[in-house]
mmCIF file of C-alpha atoms in Angstrom:
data_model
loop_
_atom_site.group_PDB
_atom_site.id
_atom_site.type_symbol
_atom_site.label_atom_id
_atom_site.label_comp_id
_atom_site.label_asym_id
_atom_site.label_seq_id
_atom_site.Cartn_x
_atom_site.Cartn_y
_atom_site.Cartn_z
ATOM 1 C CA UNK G 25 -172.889 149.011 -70.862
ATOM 2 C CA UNK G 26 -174.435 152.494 -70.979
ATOM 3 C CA UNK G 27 -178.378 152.540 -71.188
ATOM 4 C CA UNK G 28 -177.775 155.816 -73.550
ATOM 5 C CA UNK G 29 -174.647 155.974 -75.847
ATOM 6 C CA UNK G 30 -173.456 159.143 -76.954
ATOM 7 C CA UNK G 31 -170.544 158.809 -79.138
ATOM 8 C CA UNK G 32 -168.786 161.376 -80.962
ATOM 9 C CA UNK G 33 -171.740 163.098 -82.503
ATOM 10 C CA UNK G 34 -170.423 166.096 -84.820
ATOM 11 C CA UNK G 35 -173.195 168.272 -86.317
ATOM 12 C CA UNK G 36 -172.129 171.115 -88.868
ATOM 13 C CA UNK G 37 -175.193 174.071 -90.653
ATOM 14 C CA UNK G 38 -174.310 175.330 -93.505
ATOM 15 C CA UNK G 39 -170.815 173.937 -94.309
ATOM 16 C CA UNK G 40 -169.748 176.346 -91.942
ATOM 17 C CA UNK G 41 -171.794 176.632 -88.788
ATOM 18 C CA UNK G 42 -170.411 173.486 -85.905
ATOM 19 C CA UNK G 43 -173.412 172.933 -83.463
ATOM 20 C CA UNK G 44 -172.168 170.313 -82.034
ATOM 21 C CA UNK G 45 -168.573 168.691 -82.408
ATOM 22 C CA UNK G 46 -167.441 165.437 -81.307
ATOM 23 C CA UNK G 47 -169.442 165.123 -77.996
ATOM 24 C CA UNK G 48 -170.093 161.853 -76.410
ATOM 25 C CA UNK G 49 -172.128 161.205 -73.244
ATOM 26 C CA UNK G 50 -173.081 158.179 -71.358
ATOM 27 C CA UNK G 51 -176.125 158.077 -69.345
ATOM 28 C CA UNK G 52 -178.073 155.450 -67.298
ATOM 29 C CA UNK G 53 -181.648 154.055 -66.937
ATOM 30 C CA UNK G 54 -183.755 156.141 -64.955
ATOM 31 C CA UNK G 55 -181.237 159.290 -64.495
ATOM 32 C CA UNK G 56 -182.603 162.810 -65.031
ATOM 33 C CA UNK G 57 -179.774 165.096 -66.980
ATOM 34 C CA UNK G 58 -179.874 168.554 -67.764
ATOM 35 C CA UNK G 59 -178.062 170.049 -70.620
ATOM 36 C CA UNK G 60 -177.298 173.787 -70.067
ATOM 37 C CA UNK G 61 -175.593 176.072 -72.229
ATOM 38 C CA UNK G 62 -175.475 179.682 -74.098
ATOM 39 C CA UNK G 63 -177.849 180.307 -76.938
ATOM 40 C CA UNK G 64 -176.085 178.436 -80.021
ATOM 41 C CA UNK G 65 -174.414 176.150 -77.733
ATOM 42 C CA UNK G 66 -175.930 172.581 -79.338
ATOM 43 C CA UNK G 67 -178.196 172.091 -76.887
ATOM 44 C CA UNK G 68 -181.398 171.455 -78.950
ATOM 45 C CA UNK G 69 -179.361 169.989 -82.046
ATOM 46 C CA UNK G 70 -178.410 167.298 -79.271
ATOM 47 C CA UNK G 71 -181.544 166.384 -78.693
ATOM 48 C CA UNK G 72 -182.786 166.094 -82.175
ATOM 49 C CA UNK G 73 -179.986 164.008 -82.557
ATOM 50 C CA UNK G 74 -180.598 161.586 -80.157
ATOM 51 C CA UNK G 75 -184.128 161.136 -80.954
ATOM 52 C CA UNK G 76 -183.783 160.607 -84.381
ATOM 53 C CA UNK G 77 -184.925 163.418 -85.859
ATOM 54 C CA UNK G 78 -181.697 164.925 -87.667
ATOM 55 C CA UNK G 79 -178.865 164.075 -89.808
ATOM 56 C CA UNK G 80 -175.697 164.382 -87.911
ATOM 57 C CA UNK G 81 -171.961 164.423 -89.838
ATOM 58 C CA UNK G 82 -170.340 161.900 -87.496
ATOM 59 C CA UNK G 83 -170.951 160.027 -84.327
ATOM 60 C CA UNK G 84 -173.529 157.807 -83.470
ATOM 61 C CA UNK G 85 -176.299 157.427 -80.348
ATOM 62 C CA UNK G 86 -177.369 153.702 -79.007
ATOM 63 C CA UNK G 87 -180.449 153.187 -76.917
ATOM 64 C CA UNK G 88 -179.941 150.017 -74.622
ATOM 65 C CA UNK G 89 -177.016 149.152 -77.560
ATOM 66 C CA UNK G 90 -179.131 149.406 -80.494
ATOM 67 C CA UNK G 91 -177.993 152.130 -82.723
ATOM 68 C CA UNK G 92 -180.665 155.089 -83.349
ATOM 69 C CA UNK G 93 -181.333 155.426 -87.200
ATOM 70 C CA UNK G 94 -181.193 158.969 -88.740
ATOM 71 C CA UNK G 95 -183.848 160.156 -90.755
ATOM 72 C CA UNK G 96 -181.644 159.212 -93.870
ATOM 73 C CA UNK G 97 -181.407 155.675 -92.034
ATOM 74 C CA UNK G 98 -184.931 154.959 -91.818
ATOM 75 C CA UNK G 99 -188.403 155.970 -93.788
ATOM 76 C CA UNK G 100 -190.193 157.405 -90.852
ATOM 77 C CA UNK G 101 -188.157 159.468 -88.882
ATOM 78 C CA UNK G 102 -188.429 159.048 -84.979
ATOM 79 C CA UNK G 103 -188.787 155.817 -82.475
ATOM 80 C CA UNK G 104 -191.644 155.341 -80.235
ATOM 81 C CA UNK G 105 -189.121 154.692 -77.037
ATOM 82 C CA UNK G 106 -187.724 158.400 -77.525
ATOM 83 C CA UNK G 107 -190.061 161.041 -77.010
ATOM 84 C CA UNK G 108 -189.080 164.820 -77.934
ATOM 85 C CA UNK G 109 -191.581 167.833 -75.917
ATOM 86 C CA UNK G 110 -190.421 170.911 -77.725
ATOM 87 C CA UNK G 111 -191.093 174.487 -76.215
ATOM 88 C CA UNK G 112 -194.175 174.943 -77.985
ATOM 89 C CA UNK G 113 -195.976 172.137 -76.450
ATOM 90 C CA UNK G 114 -197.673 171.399 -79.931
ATOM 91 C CA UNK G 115 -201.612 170.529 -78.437
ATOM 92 C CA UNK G 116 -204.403 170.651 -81.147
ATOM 93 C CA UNK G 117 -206.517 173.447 -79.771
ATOM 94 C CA UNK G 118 -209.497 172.160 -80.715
ATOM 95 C CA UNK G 119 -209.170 168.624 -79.353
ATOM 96 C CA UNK G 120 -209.812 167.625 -75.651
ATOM 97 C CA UNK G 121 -207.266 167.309 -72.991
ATOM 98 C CA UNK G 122 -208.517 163.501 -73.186
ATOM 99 C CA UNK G 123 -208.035 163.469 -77.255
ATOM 100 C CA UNK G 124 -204.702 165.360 -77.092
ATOM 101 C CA UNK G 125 -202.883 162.988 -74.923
ATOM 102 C CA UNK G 126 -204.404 159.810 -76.481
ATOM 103 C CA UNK G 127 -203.948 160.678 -80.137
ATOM 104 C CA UNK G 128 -200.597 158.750 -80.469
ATOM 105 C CA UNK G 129 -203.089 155.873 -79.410
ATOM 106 C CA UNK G 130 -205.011 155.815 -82.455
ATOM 107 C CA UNK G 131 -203.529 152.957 -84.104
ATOM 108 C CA UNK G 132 -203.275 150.955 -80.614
ATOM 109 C CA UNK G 133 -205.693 148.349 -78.556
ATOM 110 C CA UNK G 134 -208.797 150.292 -77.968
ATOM 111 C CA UNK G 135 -208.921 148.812 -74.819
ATOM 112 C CA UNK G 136 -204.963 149.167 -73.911
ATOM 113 C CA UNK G 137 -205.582 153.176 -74.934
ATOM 114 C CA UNK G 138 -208.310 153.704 -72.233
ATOM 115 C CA UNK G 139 -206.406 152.489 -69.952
ATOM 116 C CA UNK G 140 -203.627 153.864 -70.478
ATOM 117 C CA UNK G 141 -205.157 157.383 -70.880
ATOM 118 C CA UNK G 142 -207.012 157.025 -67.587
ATOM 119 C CA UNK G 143 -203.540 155.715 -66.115
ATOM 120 C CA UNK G 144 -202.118 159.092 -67.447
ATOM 121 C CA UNK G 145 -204.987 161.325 -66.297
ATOM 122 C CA UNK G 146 -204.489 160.500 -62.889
ATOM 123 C CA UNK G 147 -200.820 160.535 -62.680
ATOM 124 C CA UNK G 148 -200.652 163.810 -63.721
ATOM 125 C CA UNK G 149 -203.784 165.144 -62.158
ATOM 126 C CA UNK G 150 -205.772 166.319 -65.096
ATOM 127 C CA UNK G 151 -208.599 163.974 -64.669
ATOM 128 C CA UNK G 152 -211.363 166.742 -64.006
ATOM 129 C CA UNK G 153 -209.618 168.777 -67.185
ATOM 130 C CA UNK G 154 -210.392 165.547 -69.469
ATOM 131 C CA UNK G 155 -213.148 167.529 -71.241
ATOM 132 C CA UNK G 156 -211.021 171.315 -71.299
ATOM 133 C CA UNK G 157 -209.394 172.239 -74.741
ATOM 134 C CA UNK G 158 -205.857 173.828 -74.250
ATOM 135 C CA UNK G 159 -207.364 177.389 -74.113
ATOM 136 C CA UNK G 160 -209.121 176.477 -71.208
ATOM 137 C CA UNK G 161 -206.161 175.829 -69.145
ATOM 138 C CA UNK G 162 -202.697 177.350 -67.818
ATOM 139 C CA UNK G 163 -199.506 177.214 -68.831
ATOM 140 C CA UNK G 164 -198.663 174.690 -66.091
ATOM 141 C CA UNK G 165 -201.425 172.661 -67.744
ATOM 142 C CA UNK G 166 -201.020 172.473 -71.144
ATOM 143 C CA UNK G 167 -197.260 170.978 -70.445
ATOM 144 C CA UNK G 168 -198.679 168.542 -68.397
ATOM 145 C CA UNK G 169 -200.920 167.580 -70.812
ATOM 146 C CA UNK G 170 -198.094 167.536 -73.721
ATOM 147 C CA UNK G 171 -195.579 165.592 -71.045
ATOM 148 C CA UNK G 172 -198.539 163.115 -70.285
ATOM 149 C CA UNK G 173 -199.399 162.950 -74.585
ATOM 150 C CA UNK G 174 -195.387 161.733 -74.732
ATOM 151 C CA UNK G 175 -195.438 159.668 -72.286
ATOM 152 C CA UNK G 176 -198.351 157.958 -73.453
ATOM 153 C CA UNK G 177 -196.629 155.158 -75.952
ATOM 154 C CA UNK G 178 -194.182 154.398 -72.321
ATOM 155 C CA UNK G 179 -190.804 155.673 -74.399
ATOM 156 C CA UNK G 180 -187.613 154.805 -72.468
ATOM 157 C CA UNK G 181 -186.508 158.213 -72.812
ATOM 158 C CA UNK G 182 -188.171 161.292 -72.659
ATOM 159 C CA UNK G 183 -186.543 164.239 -73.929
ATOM 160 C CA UNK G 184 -187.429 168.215 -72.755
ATOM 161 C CA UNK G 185 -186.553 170.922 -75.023
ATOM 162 C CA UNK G 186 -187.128 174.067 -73.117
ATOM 163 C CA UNK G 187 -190.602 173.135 -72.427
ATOM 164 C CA UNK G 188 -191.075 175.530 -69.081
ATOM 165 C CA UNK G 189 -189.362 178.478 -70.320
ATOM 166 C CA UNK G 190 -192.804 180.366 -71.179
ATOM 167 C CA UNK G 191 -194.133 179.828 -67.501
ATOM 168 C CA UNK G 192 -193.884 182.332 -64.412
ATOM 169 C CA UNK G 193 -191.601 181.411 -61.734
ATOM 170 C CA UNK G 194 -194.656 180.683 -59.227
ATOM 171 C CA UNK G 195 -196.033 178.027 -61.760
ATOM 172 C CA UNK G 196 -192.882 176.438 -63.202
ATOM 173 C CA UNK G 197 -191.596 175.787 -59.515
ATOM 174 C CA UNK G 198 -195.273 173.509 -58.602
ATOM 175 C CA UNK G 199 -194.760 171.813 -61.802
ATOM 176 C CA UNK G 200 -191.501 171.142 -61.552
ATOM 177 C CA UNK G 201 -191.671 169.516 -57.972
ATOM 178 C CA UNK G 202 -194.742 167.486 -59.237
ATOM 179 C CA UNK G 203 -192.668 166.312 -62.008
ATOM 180 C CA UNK G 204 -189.847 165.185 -60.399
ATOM 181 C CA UNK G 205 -191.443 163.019 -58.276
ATOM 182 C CA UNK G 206 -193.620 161.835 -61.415
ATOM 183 C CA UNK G 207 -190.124 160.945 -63.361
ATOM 184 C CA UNK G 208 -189.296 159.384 -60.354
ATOM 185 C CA UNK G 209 -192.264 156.985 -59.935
ATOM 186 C CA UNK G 210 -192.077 156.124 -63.677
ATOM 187 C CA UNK G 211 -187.909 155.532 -63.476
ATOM 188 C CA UNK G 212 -187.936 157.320 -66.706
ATOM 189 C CA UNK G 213 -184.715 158.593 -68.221
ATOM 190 C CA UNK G 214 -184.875 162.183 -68.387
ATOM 191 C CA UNK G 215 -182.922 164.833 -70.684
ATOM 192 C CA UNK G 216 -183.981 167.898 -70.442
ATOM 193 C CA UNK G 217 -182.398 171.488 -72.223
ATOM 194 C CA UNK G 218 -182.479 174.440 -70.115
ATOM 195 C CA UNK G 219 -180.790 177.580 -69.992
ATOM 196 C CA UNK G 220 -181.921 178.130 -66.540
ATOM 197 C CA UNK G 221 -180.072 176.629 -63.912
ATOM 198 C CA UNK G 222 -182.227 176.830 -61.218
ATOM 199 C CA UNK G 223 -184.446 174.546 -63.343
ATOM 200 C CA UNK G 224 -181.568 172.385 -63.866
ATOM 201 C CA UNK G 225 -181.605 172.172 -59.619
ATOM 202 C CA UNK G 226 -185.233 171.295 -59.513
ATOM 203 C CA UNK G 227 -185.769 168.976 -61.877
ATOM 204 C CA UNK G 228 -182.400 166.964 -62.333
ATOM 205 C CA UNK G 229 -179.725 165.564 -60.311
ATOM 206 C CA UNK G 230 -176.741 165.170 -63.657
ATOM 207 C CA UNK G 231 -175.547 168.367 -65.813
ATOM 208 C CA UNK G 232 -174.194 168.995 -68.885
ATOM 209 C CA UNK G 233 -172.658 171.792 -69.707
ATOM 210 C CA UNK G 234 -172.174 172.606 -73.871
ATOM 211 C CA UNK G 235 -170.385 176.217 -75.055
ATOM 212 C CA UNK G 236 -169.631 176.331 -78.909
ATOM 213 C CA UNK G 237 -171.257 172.532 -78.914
ATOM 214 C CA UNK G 238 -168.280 171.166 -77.085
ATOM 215 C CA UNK G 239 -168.643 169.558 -74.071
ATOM 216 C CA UNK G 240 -166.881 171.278 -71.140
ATOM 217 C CA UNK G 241 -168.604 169.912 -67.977
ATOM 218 C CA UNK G 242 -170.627 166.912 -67.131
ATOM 219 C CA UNK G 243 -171.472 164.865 -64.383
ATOM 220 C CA UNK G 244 -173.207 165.730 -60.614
ATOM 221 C CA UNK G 245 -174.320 168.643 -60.361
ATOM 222 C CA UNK G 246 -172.993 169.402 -56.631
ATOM 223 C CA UNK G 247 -169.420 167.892 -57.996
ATOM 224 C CA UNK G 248 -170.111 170.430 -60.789
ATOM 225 C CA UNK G 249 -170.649 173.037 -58.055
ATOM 226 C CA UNK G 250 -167.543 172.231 -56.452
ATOM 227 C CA UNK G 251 -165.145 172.030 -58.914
ATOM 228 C CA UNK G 252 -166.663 174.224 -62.148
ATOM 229 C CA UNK G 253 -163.034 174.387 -63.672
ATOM 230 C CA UNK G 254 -163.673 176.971 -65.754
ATOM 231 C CA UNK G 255 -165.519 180.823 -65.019
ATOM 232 C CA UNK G 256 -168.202 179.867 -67.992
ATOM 233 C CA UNK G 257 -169.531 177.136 -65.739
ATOM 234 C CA UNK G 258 -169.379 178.491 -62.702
ATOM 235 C CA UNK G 259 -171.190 181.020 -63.797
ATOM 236 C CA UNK G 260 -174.360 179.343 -64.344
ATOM 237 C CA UNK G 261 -174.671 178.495 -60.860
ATOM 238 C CA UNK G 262 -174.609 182.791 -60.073
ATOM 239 C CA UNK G 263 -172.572 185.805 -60.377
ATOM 240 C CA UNK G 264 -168.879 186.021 -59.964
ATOM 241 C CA UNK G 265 -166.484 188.384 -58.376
ATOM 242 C CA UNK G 266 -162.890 188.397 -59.800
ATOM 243 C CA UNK G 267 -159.899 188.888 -56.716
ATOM 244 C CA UNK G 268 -157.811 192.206 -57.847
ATOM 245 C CA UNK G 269 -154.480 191.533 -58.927
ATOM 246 C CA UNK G 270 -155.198 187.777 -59.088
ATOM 247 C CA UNK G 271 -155.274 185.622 -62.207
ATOM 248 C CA UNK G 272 -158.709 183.418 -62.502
ATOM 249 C CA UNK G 273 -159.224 183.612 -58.761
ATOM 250 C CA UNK G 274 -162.755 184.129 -58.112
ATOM 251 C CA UNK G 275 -164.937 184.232 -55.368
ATOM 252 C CA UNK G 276 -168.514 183.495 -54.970
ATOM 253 C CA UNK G 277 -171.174 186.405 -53.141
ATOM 254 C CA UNK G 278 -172.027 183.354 -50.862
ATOM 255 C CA UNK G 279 -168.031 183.032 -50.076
ATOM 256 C CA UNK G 280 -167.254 186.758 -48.734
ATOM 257 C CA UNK G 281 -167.697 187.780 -44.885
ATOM 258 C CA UNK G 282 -168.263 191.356 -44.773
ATOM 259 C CA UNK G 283 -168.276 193.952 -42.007
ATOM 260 C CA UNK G 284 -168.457 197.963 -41.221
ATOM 261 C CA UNK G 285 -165.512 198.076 -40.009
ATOM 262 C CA UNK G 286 -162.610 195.754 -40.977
ATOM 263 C CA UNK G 287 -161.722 193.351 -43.308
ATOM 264 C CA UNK G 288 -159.166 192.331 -46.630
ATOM 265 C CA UNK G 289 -160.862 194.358 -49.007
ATOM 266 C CA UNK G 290 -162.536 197.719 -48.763
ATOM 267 C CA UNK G 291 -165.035 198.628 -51.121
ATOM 268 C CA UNK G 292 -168.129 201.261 -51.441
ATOM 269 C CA UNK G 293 -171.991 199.823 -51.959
ATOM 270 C CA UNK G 294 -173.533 201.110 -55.011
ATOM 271 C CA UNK G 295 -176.781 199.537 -55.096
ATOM 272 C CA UNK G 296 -178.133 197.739 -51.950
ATOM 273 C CA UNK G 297 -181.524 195.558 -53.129
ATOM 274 C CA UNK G 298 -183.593 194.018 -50.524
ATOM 275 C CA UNK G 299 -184.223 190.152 -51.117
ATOM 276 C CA UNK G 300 -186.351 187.886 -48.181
ATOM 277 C CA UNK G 301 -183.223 186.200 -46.811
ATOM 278 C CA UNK G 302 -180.555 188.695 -47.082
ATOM 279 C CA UNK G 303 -179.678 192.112 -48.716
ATOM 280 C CA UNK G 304 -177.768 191.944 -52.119
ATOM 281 C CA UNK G 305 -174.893 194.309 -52.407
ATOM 282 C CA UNK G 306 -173.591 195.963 -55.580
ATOM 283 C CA UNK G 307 -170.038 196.807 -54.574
ATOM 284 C CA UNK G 308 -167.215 198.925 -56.126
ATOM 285 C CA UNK G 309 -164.133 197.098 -55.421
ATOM 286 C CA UNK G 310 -160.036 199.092 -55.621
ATOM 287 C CA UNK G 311 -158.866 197.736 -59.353
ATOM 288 C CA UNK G 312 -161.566 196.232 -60.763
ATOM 289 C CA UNK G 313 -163.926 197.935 -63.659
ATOM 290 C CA UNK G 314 -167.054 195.457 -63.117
ATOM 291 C CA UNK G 315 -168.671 195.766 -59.466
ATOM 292 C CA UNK G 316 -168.394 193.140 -56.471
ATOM 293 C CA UNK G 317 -171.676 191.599 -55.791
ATOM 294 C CA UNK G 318 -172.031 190.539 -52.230
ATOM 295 C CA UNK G 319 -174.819 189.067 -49.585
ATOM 296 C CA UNK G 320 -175.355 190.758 -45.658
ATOM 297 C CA UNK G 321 -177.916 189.353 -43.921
ATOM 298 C CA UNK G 322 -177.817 192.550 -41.682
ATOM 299 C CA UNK G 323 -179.771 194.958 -42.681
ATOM 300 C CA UNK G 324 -177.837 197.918 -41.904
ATOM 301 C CA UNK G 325 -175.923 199.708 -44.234
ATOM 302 C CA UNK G 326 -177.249 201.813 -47.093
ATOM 303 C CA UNK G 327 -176.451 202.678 -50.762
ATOM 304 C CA UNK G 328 -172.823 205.102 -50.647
ATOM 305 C CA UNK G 329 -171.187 203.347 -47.418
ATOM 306 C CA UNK G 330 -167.926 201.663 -46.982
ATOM 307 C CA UNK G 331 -167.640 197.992 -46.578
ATOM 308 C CA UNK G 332 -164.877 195.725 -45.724
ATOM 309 C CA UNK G 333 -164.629 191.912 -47.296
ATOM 310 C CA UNK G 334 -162.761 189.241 -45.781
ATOM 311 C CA UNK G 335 -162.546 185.316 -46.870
ATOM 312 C CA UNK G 336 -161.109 182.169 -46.356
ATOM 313 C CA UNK G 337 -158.831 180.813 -49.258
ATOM 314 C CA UNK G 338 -160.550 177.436 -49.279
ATOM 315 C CA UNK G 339 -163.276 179.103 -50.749
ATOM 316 C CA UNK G 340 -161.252 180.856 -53.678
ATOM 317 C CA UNK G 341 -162.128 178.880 -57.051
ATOM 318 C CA UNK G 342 -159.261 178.851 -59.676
ATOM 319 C CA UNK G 343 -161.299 178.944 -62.717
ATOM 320 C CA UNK G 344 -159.741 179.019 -66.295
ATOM 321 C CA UNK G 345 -161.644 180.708 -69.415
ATOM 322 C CA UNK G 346 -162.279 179.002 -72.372
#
């Protein structure tokens, strides 16, 4: 039996509008998912779903094979073992760090609350901030502190809604390490929505991939890699370059050899962009309106030179659109 039973959940706006139709997912105790997708893909609806917290049209969601009421189901909307962090992070800006992550504590043990506050404190490292209000810290920070305020009742299930999309690159990629291995410790079920994939790569180890709030992709996320089977998902993972004259044959900048002087392919660099590891290539390619993008870890050709582009057909993916 599935720890977390996804099935068939159909959501519709306005008569009119499907966010999410007919999607079922099975997930176990302790795995971290991502769900990725386009704006208007379902992704948040999903969520709010399986917390809970809206009314869907069909389907149904089981925790541990208890079925999750909807708010037309049950007088207070929500369950204590699924926890929803939304993108803004929701703190009470004039309450302590201390007071903002024990306030769902109010009604508990006195005694069970301090500990468990102090418990959360350390785990997350905000034990000299116990005293800061929200204004007082970063952006890294105040997530922690909203995480840590969710995780305070010990839900089964916690449940990320874009909650690092506000932070620099510098601080999301700390926080996201020191959350992983939190997550891990706890052997917490994660679900997180992203649109960034590389956040996807830090933070989980399952994907789920929504377009139109269908379900297109789910599972590993190197098996994922591998095998997108269509150009939508594949695409998350980085740009593509379409073979001329070839029908849904792509290749990947990561899959093409290049040289100065021969190869399958000749083509002329438009933009050359220097990056740590390698220099990224914009490159106009015989036959094709949208530009080649390449890697050469060489450093040694400039913007208006010819390049050749050779590859092995192993790495071709056959990708269909949807």
């Amino acid at each position: 039996m599935s720890y977390l039973k996804i099935e068939g959940l159909t959501k519709t706006y306005n008569g009119e509008l499907k966010a999410l139709d007919a999607l079922s997912l099975n997930i176990a105790k302790a795995e971290r998912w991502s769900i990725i997708g386009a704006s208007g893909s379902g992704k948040s609806t999903l969520l709010k779903l399986i917390a809970g917290m809206e009314v869907q049209d069909e389907g149904i969601v089981y925790l541990e094979g208890e079925k999750i009421l909807n708010p037309e189901q049950k007088l207070v909307a929500g369950y204590d073992e699924l926890q929803l962090v939304k993108q803004d992070n929701g703190l009470f800006p004039l309450s302590t760090v201390a007071e903002n992550i024990s306030r769902p504590l109010l009604q508990y043990d006195k005694e069970y609350a301090a500990e468990r506050l102090e418990t959360l404190l350390q785990v997350f490292g905000l034990a000299d901030k116990r005293d800061n209000f929200p204004r007082q810290l970063s952006g890294g920070q105040q997530q922690k502190v909203a995480i840590a305020r969710a995780l305070s009742l010990e839900p089964e299930v916690l449940l990320l809604d874009e909650p690092f999309s506000s932070l620099d690159s510098l601080q999301k990629r700390g926080l996201l390490d020191e959350l992983n291995l939190i997550f891990k410790s706890l052997e917490i079920t994660v679900i997180m929505v992203t649109h960034d994939i590389q956040d996807a790569l830090l933070l989980t180890e399952n994907l789920c991939v929504l377009s139109d709030g269908k379900l297109l992709r789910q599972g590993k996320v190197k098996d994922i890699y591998k095998n997108p089977e269509t150009a939508y998902v594949a695409g998350f993972f980085g740009p593509l370059n379409q073979i001329p004259g070839k029908t849904n044959q792509y290749l990947r900048p990561s899959s093409i050899e290049n040289s100065t002087e021969k190869g399958k392919l000749k083509g002329k660099v438009l933009l050359n962009r220097y990056f740590p590891e390698y220099d990224l290539l914009t490159v106009e390619v015989p036959g094709k309106s949208i530009p080649w993008q390449i890697t050469r870890v060489e450093r040694d050709i400039s913007e208006g030179a010819s390049i050749y582009m050779s590859w092995e057909e192993d790495k071709v993916l056959l990708l269909e659109d949807i």
